[in-house]
């Protein structure tokens, strides 16, 4: 597993649990045969070289989003920090919703975040579906021990007989079948001759338990569906709550870390592993489940169903749309893996669900990009600036060479060069015919400095027949070149960025903002579409300085005054540049 050089991590309750386990040697005598397997398989292996084992277990039914990043960083990070190993395991027990496309995308996203699953010469990439044979064997062992039965009630009958938080459940009329009868019926389920929904296999625990999860939970259901990994081998599939503890045990997981909604499932998790260990199928000590609070981000939705609706309804341009909270969308937007890891690590782990302001994530991004992103000038809303006395000062056709550091704190990145001539592009809002109070840029009679260039004095503007400003007019103030002795001879209060028309590089600039206007777009069951931000994407034609001609895709820059931008990894071409705004230079949302 890679070890990103991030800052030291704050302590939290999960780290406390792991440190106590290491101190007491809870897992020190555990054996690992090098591959997943049952108790006998691991008993024949050496002591586990990993001090702990965690896992990130996504279901391959969609693309990973920023909420998953928290679990990825937590599981891989804890394993890294405590001499352990984190497995990537696909919980692919639902064939109707899972696809190889999602498997491939998840692998790519976890790698992009900076993690892998190679350790001690072993590739710890696993699939729950590869354990289906053992899961059937375990189910039949439970049946033989009188701990599971085939229930042939209808779904509505089972639901009604389950009871609720105030009413105990009612035993199924099939609950008292003999183990032999149940085994025969379970094999009938596997044979393919029973239709979907005709029967389920249930654990036999306690229909009066105050924990509804222990009221004879379902273990297997019939589902005639082709699986992305096992094809048509199976027509019965394990329930997630049955499969997940077994997967952990087969992989020798020590700390099974999940979100708080699984807290009520923990007694079932422990019951199942304890019974299978009693039956000699799994080794002890069994994995232990620990729950942490989910991380929610404001101005974001992470429901796969709702994200799919955004894509299917054409509200966004696919799963990797730069406004999407998917990791592919964030990567295309220009987010760095380091910034996402910093956000995840900075929030630690707690026993309560938390809401994080989106501005915190943007702050992590700015902190990372500030020291990395080369600088450049860009004009996003172009307006011509004509320097009317240029030929008198410099001579016709002269281009004044200007230079600036690629990064003010990183001299090793070198210098960038561009030319100052008589015709420039400036930002439209850098001119005001009648300036507001406190406006120090171009207006008739005012002087400003062209950054890295000369001081100019505005003399007026040109307009079209409708009264729209079509060009700004100014004169050069001689001997005011930046970096020369005369640079300070004329005092100005404003400095503006610019691009010379003679060497400007035309560029498509996609100005992205938050997809929603409300911090919790779907709060209270509200239709999230009502909170869509109509200004979340604006595409303009602008110009960038010549140093950015021919740059490849996925390169990040700070456009001076404007913010951080990235060449779009999908649309950008060196001869037709497309830049996405990653974030502004400071948080200006709602201002």
C-alpha positions in Angstrom: 0.0 0.0 0.0 1.3 3.4 -0.8 2.1 5.8 2.0 1.1 9.4 1.0 3.2 12.0 2.8 0.3 13.7 4.6 0.4 15.5 7.9 0.2 13.6 11.2 -3.4 12.4 11.9 -5.4 13.5 14.9 -6.3 10.8 17.4 -9.8 9.4 17.4 -11.8 6.6 19.0 -10.9 4.1 16.3 -7.2 4.7 16.7 -7.7 4.2 20.5 -9.4 0.8 19.8 -6.6 -0.3 17.5 -3.8 0.9 19.9 -5.5 -1.0 22.8 -5.8 -4.1 20.7 -2.1 -3.9 19.8 -1.1 -3.4 23.4 -3.1 -6.4 24.6 -2.1 -8.6 21.7 -5.6 -9.3 20.7 -4.6 -10.3 17.2 -1.0 -11.3 17.7 -1.6 -15.1 17.4 -3.8 -14.9 14.4 -2.7 -16.9 11.4 -3.1 -16.0 7.7 -2.5 -18.5 4.9 -1.9 -15.8 2.3 -5.3 -16.1 0.7 -8.9 -16.0 2.0 -10.2 -19.2 3.4 -12.0 -21.0 6.2 -10.6 -21.7 9.7 -8.6 -24.8 8.7 -7.1 -23.0 5.7 -5.7 -20.2 7.9 -4.7 -22.5 10.8 -2.2 -24.2 8.4 -0.6 -20.8 7.6 2.0 -18.7 9.4 1.3 -15.9 11.9 -0.2 -13.0 10.0 2.5 -10.5 9.1 -0.1 -7.7 9.2 -0.7 -6.2 12.6 -4.3 -5.3 11.6 -6.4 -5.9 8.6 -9.1 -3.5 7.4 -11.1 -3.4 4.2 -12.9 -1.0 1.9 -16.0 -3.0 0.6 -17.9 -1.1 -2.1 -20.8 -2.6 -4.0 -20.1 -2.3 -7.7 -23.4 -0.7 -8.5 -22.3 2.9 -9.2 -19.4 5.3 -9.2 -17.6 6.3 -6.0 -18.4 9.7 -4.6 -16.9 12.1 -2.0 -18.7 10.2 0.8 -16.8 7.0 -0.1 -13.5 8.9 0.0 -13.9 9.2 3.8 -14.2 5.4 4.2 -11.3 4.8 1.7 -9.0 7.2 3.5 -10.0 5.9 6.9 -9.6 2.2 6.2 -6.5 2.4 4.1 -5.0 5.1 6.4 -5.5 3.1 9.6 -3.9 0.0 8.0 -1.0 2.1 6.8 -0.4 3.9 10.1 -0.5 0.7 12.2 1.5 -1.7 10.2 -1.5 -3.4 8.6 -3.1 -4.2 5.3 -6.3 -2.9 3.8 -8.2 -5.1 1.3 -10.2 -3.8 -1.6 -13.3 -6.1 -1.7 -16.2 -5.9 -4.0 -19.5 -6.8 -2.1 -21.1 -8.1 -5.3 -24.0 -10.1 -3.9 -26.7 -8.3 -5.9 -26.4 -9.4 -9.6 -29.2 -7.2 -11.0 -27.5 -3.9 -10.1 -23.8 -4.6 -10.5 -21.6 -4.3 -13.6 -18.0 -4.7 -14.5 -17.9 -1.1 -15.6 -18.3 -0.1 -11.9 -15.7 -2.6 -10.8 -13.1 -1.0 -13.1 -14.1 2.5 -12.2 -13.8 1.8 -8.5 -10.3 0.3 -8.9 -9.3 3.4 -10.9 -10.7 5.8 -8.3 -9.1 4.2 -5.3 -5.7 4.2 -7.1 -6.2 7.8 -8.0 -6.8 8.7 -4.4 -3.3 7.3 -3.7 -3.9 3.8 -2.3 -3.3 0.2 -3.3 -3.8 -3.2 -1.8 -0.5 -4.9 -2.5 1.3 -6.1 0.7 3.7 -8.8 1.7 3.8 -10.0 -1.9 0.0 -10.5 -2.0 -2.6 -8.6 -4.1 -5.5 -8.1 -1.7 -8.2 -7.5 -4.3 -11.2 -9.7 -3.6 -14.8 -10.4 -4.6 -17.6 -11.6 -2.3 -18.9 -13.6 -5.3 -15.7 -15.8 -5.1 -16.9 -16.9 -1.7 -20.4 -18.0 -2.7 -19.4 -21.7 -2.5 -18.3 -21.3 1.1 -21.4 -19.3 2.0 -23.6 -22.1 0.8 -21.5 -24.6 2.8 -21.9 -22.3 5.9 -25.7 -22.0 5.3 -26.0 -25.8 5.1 -24.0 -26.1 8.4 -26.4 -23.7 10.1 -29.3 -25.8 8.8 -27.7 -29.0 10.1 -27.3 -27.4 13.5 -30.9 -26.3 13.6 -29.9 -22.7 13.3 -31.5 -22.0 9.9 -34.7 -22.9 8.1 -36.4 -22.4 4.7 -39.4 -20.1 4.9 -42.0 -20.3 2.2 -44.2 -17.5 3.4 -44.9 -14.6 1.0 -42.9 -11.4 1.3 -46.0 -9.7 2.7 -46.6 -12.4 5.3 -43.0 -12.3 6.5 -43.2 -8.5 6.7 -46.4 -8.7 8.8 -45.1 -11.4 11.0 -41.9 -9.6 11.8 -43.5 -7.2 14.2 -42.2 -3.8 15.0 -40.4 -1.9 17.7 -43.4 -2.4 20.1 -44.7 -5.7 18.9 -42.8 -9.0 18.9 -42.7 -11.0 15.8 -44.7 -14.2 15.1 -43.0 -17.5 14.3 -43.2 -18.7 10.7 -45.3 -21.8 10.2 -42.2 -23.3 8.5 -39.9 -22.6 11.5 -40.2 -26.1 13.0 -39.2 -28.1 10.0 -36.5 -30.7 10.7 -32.9 -30.0 9.6 -33.2 -32.7 7.0 -36.4 -31.1 5.5 -34.8 -27.7 5.5 -31.6 -29.0 3.8 -33.8 -30.6 1.1 -35.7 -27.4 0.5 -32.6 -25.3 0.4 -31.1 -27.5 -2.2 -34.4 -27.2 -4.1 -33.8 -23.4 -4.0 -30.4 -24.0 -5.5 -31.6 -26.3 -8.2 -33.2 -23.5 -10.2 -36.7 -25.1 -10.2 -38.2 -22.7 -7.7 -39.2 -19.2 -8.9 -37.9 -15.9 -7.5 -39.6 -15.1 -4.2 -40.8 -18.7 -3.6 -38.7 -19.2 -0.5 -35.9 -17.7 1.6 -33.4 -19.2 4.0 -33.6 -17.6 7.4 -31.5 -17.9 10.6 -33.4 -19.2 13.6 -32.7 -16.8 16.4 -35.5 -15.1 18.3 -38.7 -13.6 16.8 -39.4 -11.8 20.0 -35.9 -10.1 20.2 -36.1 -6.3 20.9 -33.5 -6.0 18.1 -35.5 -6.5 15.0 -32.3 -7.5 13.1 -32.2 -10.7 15.2 -35.8 -11.7 14.3 -34.8 -14.6 12.1 -32.9 -12.5 9.4 -32.9 -13.7 5.8 -29.7 -15.4 4.7 -30.5 -16.4 1.1 -33.1 -15.5 -1.6 -33.8 -16.9 -5.0 -32.8 -14.7 -7.9 -32.5 -16.0 -11.4 -30.0 -13.4 -12.7 -26.7 -13.4 -14.5 -23.8 -12.2 -12.3 -21.0 -10.1 -13.7 -18.4 -12.4 -12.1 -20.0 -15.8 -11.7 -22.3 -15.8 -14.7 -25.2 -18.2 -14.4 -23.6 -20.5 -11.8 -26.0 -19.5 -9.1 -29.7 -18.8 -8.8 -29.6 -18.2 -5.0 -27.7 -15.2 -3.7 -26.7 -14.3 -0.1 -28.2 -11.3 1.6 -25.7 -8.6 2.3 -26.0 -8.9 6.1 -25.2 -12.6 5.9 -22.4 -12.3 3.4 -20.5 -9.4 4.8 -19.4 -10.9 8.2 -18.4 -14.1 6.4 -16.3 -12.1 3.9 -14.5 -10.4 6.8 -13.8 -13.7 8.5 -12.5 -15.4 5.4 -10.1 -12.5 4.7 -8.9 -12.4 8.3 -10.2 -8.8 8.8 -9.5 -7.6 12.4 -11.4 -4.3 12.4 -14.5 -4.1 10.3 -15.2 -0.4 10.1 -18.5 0.7 8.9 -21.0 3.6 9.3 -23.4 4.1 12.1 -26.5 2.7 10.3 -24.9 -0.8 10.8 -24.7 -0.4 14.6 -27.9 -2.3 15.1 -26.6 -5.1 12.9 -23.6 -5.7 15.1 -25.3 -8.3 17.4 -26.2 -10.3 14.2 -22.7 -9.9 12.9 -21.3 -11.3 16.1 -24.0 -14.1 16.4 -23.3 -15.4 12.9 -19.5 -15.5 13.3 -19.7 -17.0 16.7 -22.0 -19.9 15.5 -19.8 -20.6 12.4 -16.7 -20.7 14.6 -18.5 -23.1 17.0 -19.3 -25.3 13.9 -15.5 -25.3 13.1 -15.8 -23.3 9.9 -14.1 -20.1 11.0 -11.1 -19.3 13.2 -11.1 -17.2 16.3 -10.8 -14.5 17.3 -13.5 -13.4 14.9 -13.4 -9.9 13.3 -15.0 -7.1 15.3 -17.3 -4.5 13.8 -16.8 -0.8 14.8 -19.1 2.0 13.6 -18.2 5.6 12.9 -20.3 8.6 11.9 -21.0 9.3 8.3 -19.4 12.4 6.7 -22.0 14.6 4.9 -20.9 17.6 2.7 -23.1 20.6 2.3 -24.4 21.5 -1.2 -23.9 17.9 -2.2 -26.1 14.8 -2.6 -24.6 11.4 -2.5 -27.6 9.1 -3.0 -26.7 6.8 -5.9 -30.3 6.9 -7.0 -30.4 10.7 -7.1 -27.0 11.0 -8.7 -28.2 8.6 -11.4 -31.3 10.8 -11.9 -29.0 13.8 -12.5 -27.3 11.8 -15.3 -30.3 10.1 -16.8 -32.3 13.4 -16.9 -29.5 15.2 -18.6 -29.1 17.7 -15.7 -25.4 17.0 -15.8 -23.1 15.7 -18.5 -22.5 12.2 -17.2 -21.0 10.7 -14.1 -17.7 12.6 -14.6 -19.4 16.0 -15.0 -17.2 18.4 -13.0 -20.1 19.4 -10.9 -20.8 15.9 -9.7 -19.5 14.7 -6.3 -18.3 11.5 -7.8 -14.5 11.0 -7.6 -14.4 11.0 -11.4 -16.3 14.3 -11.5 -14.0 15.8 -8.8 -10.9 14.6 -10.7 -12.1 16.2 -13.9 -13.0 19.4 -12.0 -9.3 19.5 -10.9 -9.5 18.4 -7.3 -6.3 16.8 -6.2 -6.1 13.5 -4.3 -4.1 15.3 -1.6 -6.9 17.8 -1.0 -9.5 15.1 -0.6 -7.3 13.1 1.7 -6.6 16.2 3.8 -10.4 16.8 4.1 -11.0 13.2 5.1 -8.2 13.0 7.5 -8.9 16.4 9.1 -12.4 15.3 10.1 -11.1 12.2 12.0 -13.7 9.7 13.1 -16.5 10.2 15.6 -19.5 8.3 16.9 -21.9 10.8 15.4 -22.8 11.8 11.8 -21.4 15.2 10.9 -22.0 17.8 8.3 -19.0 19.5 6.8 -19.2 22.9 5.1 -18.2 22.6 1.4 -15.9 25.6 2.0 -13.7 23.3 4.2 -13.1 21.0 1.2 -12.4 24.0 -1.0 -10.0 25.3 1.7 -8.1 22.0 1.6 -7.9 22.3 -2.2 -6.6 25.9 -2.1 -4.0 24.9 0.5 -2.7 22.2 -1.8 -2.8 24.1 -5.0 -1.2 27.3 -3.6 2.2 25.7 -3.5 1.8 23.6 -6.7 -0.1 25.4 -9.4 2.0 27.5 -11.8 0.7 31.1 -12.4 -0.7 32.4 -15.6 -2.7 35.4 -16.8 -6.1 34.8 -18.4 -8.9 37.1 -19.7 -12.3 35.5 -19.2 -14.6 38.3 -20.3 -12.5 40.0 -23.0 -12.6 43.7 -23.9 -10.1 45.3 -26.2 -7.6 47.9 -24.8 -6.0 50.2 -27.4 -2.8 52.0 -26.4 -3.1 55.0 -28.8 0.4 56.4 -28.3 2.3 53.2 -28.6 3.9 53.9 -31.9 5.0 57.4 -30.7 6.6 55.9 -27.6 8.1 52.6 -29.0 7.8 52.8 -32.7 5.3 51.0 -35.0 5.4 47.2 -34.7 7.4 47.1 -31.5 6.6 44.4 -28.9 7.8 44.9 -25.4 9.1 41.6 -23.9 7.7 40.9 -20.4 8.6 38.2 -17.9 7.1 36.8 -14.7 7.9 33.8 -12.5 6.0 30.6 -13.2 5.5 30.4 -9.4 6.5 33.1 -6.9 7.8 30.7 -4.3 9.2 28.1 -6.7 12.1 29.5 -8.8 12.9 26.0 -10.1 9.8 26.3 -12.3 11.5 29.1 -14.2 10.0 32.2 -16.0 7.2 32.7 -18.4 7.4 35.2 -21.2 4.8 37.2 -23.1 4.7 40.4 -25.1 3.1 43.8 -24.5 1.9 45.5 -27.6 -0.5 48.3 -28.7 -3.6 46.0 -28.7 -4.5 44.1 -25.6 -7.3 42.1 -24.1 -8.5 43.1 -20.6 -11.4 42.1 -18.3 -14.6 43.9 -19.1 -15.1 44.7 -15.5 -11.7 46.4 -15.3 -13.3 49.5 -17.0 -16.0 51.8 -15.9 -17.1 54.9 -17.7 -18.5 56.2 -14.5 -16.7 54.5 -11.7 -18.3 53.6 -8.3 -16.6 54.7 -5.1 -13.5 52.7 -4.4 -13.0 51.7 -8.1 -9.3 52.1 -8.9 -9.1 50.4 -12.3 -9.6 52.0 -15.7 -11.8 55.0 -16.1 -11.2 58.2 -18.0 -8.4 60.1 -16.4 -7.2 57.3 -14.1 -3.8 55.5 -14.3 -3.3 51.8 -13.6 -0.4 49.4 -14.0 -0.6 46.6 -16.5 0.8 43.8 -14.4 4.4 43.0 -15.2 4.3 45.8 -17.8 3.8 49.6 -17.9 1.5 52.2 -16.4 -1.2 53.4 -18.7 -3.7 56.3 -18.4 -7.3 55.8 -19.6 -8.5 58.4 -22.1 -12.0 57.1 -22.9 -13.7 54.3 -24.8 -15.3 53.4 -28.1 -19.0 52.4 -28.3 -21.3 50.8 -30.9 -24.6 52.2 -32.1 -26.4 50.8 -29.1 -24.1 52.5 -26.6 -22.2 49.3 -25.6 -18.5 49.8 -24.9 -16.5 48.0 -27.6 -12.9 49.1 -26.7 -11.1 51.1 -24.0 -8.6 53.8 -25.0 -5.5 54.6 -23.1 -2.0 56.0 -23.4 1.3 54.5 -22.3 3.2 56.4 -19.5 6.8 56.1 -20.7 9.6 54.8 -18.4 7.3 53.0 -16.0 8.2 49.4 -16.9 7.9 47.0 -14.0 11.3 46.1 -12.5 13.0 49.3 -13.9 14.1 52.4 -11.9 11.2 54.4 -13.2 8.6 51.9 -12.2 7.7 53.8 -9.0 7.9 57.2 -10.5 4.1 57.2 -11.1 2.0 56.1 -8.2 -1.2 54.1 -9.0 -3.8 52.4 -6.9 -4.8 49.7 -9.3 -3.1 46.9 -11.2 -4.9 44.8 -13.9 -4.1 41.6 -15.8 -4.0 41.5 -19.6 -3.1 39.5 -22.6 -1.5 40.8 -25.7 -3.7 40.3 -28.8 -0.7 39.4 -30.9 0.1 36.3 -28.8 -3.1 35.5 -27.0 -4.2 31.9 -27.0 -8.0 31.5 -27.5 -9.5 29.2 -25.0 -12.9 27.8 -23.9 -13.3 28.4 -20.2 -15.9 26.5 -18.3 -16.9 28.3 -15.1 -18.2 25.8 -12.6 -19.9 26.5 -9.3 -21.9 24.5 -6.8 -24.6 22.4 -8.3 -27.1 23.3 -5.6 -28.1 26.5 -3.9 -29.2 24.9 -0.6 -26.8 23.4 1.9 -29.0 20.3 2.2 -30.7 20.0 -1.2 -32.9 17.0 -0.3 -33.6 17.7 3.3 -36.9 16.6 4.6 -37.7 14.6 1.5 -37.7 17.7 -0.7 -37.2 17.2 -4.4 -33.5 18.0 -4.9 -34.2 19.4 -8.4 -35.9 22.4 -6.7 -32.5 23.4 -5.3 -30.5 23.2 -8.5 -28.2 26.2 -9.2 -29.0 27.6 -12.6 -25.6 29.2 -12.7 -23.6 26.1 -11.8 -22.0 26.1 -15.3 -21.1 28.9 -17.6 -19.0 28.5 -20.8 -17.2 31.5 -22.1 -14.6 32.2 -24.8 -11.5 33.9 -23.4 -7.7 34.1 -23.8 -4.7 32.8 -21.9 -1.1 33.8 -22.1 1.2 32.2 -24.7 3.0 30.0 -22.1 -0.2 27.9 -22.0 -0.2 27.1 -25.7 0.0 23.4 -26.4 -0.2 22.2 -22.7 -1.6 18.7 -22.1 -4.8 17.8 -20.4 -5.1 17.6 -16.6 -2.7 20.4 -15.9 -3.6 22.9 -13.1 -2.8 26.6 -13.0 -3.7 29.6 -10.9 -5.1 32.2 -13.2 -4.1 35.4 -11.5 -7.1 37.2 -9.9 -9.5 34.5 -11.1 -8.8 31.3 -9.3 -7.5 27.8 -10.0 -8.1 26.1 -13.3 -7.4 22.8 -15.0 -7.2 21.7 -18.6 -10.2 19.4 -19.0 -9.1 15.8 -19.2 -12.0 14.9 -21.6 -12.4 17.9 -23.9 -9.1 19.7 -23.9 -6.8 19.5 -26.9 -3.4 21.3 -27.2 -4.7 23.1 -30.3 -8.1 23.8 -28.8 -7.7 24.4 -25.0 -10.5 23.9 -22.6 -10.0 25.0 -19.0 -12.3 24.2 -16.1 -12.5 26.5 -13.0 -11.6 24.3 -10.0 -12.3 27.0 -7.4 -11.9 30.7 -6.8 -9.0 32.2 -5.0 -11.1 32.6 -1.9 -14.5 31.6 -0.7 -17.0 34.0 -2.3 -20.1 31.7 -2.2 -23.3 33.7 -1.4 -21.5 37.0 -1.6 
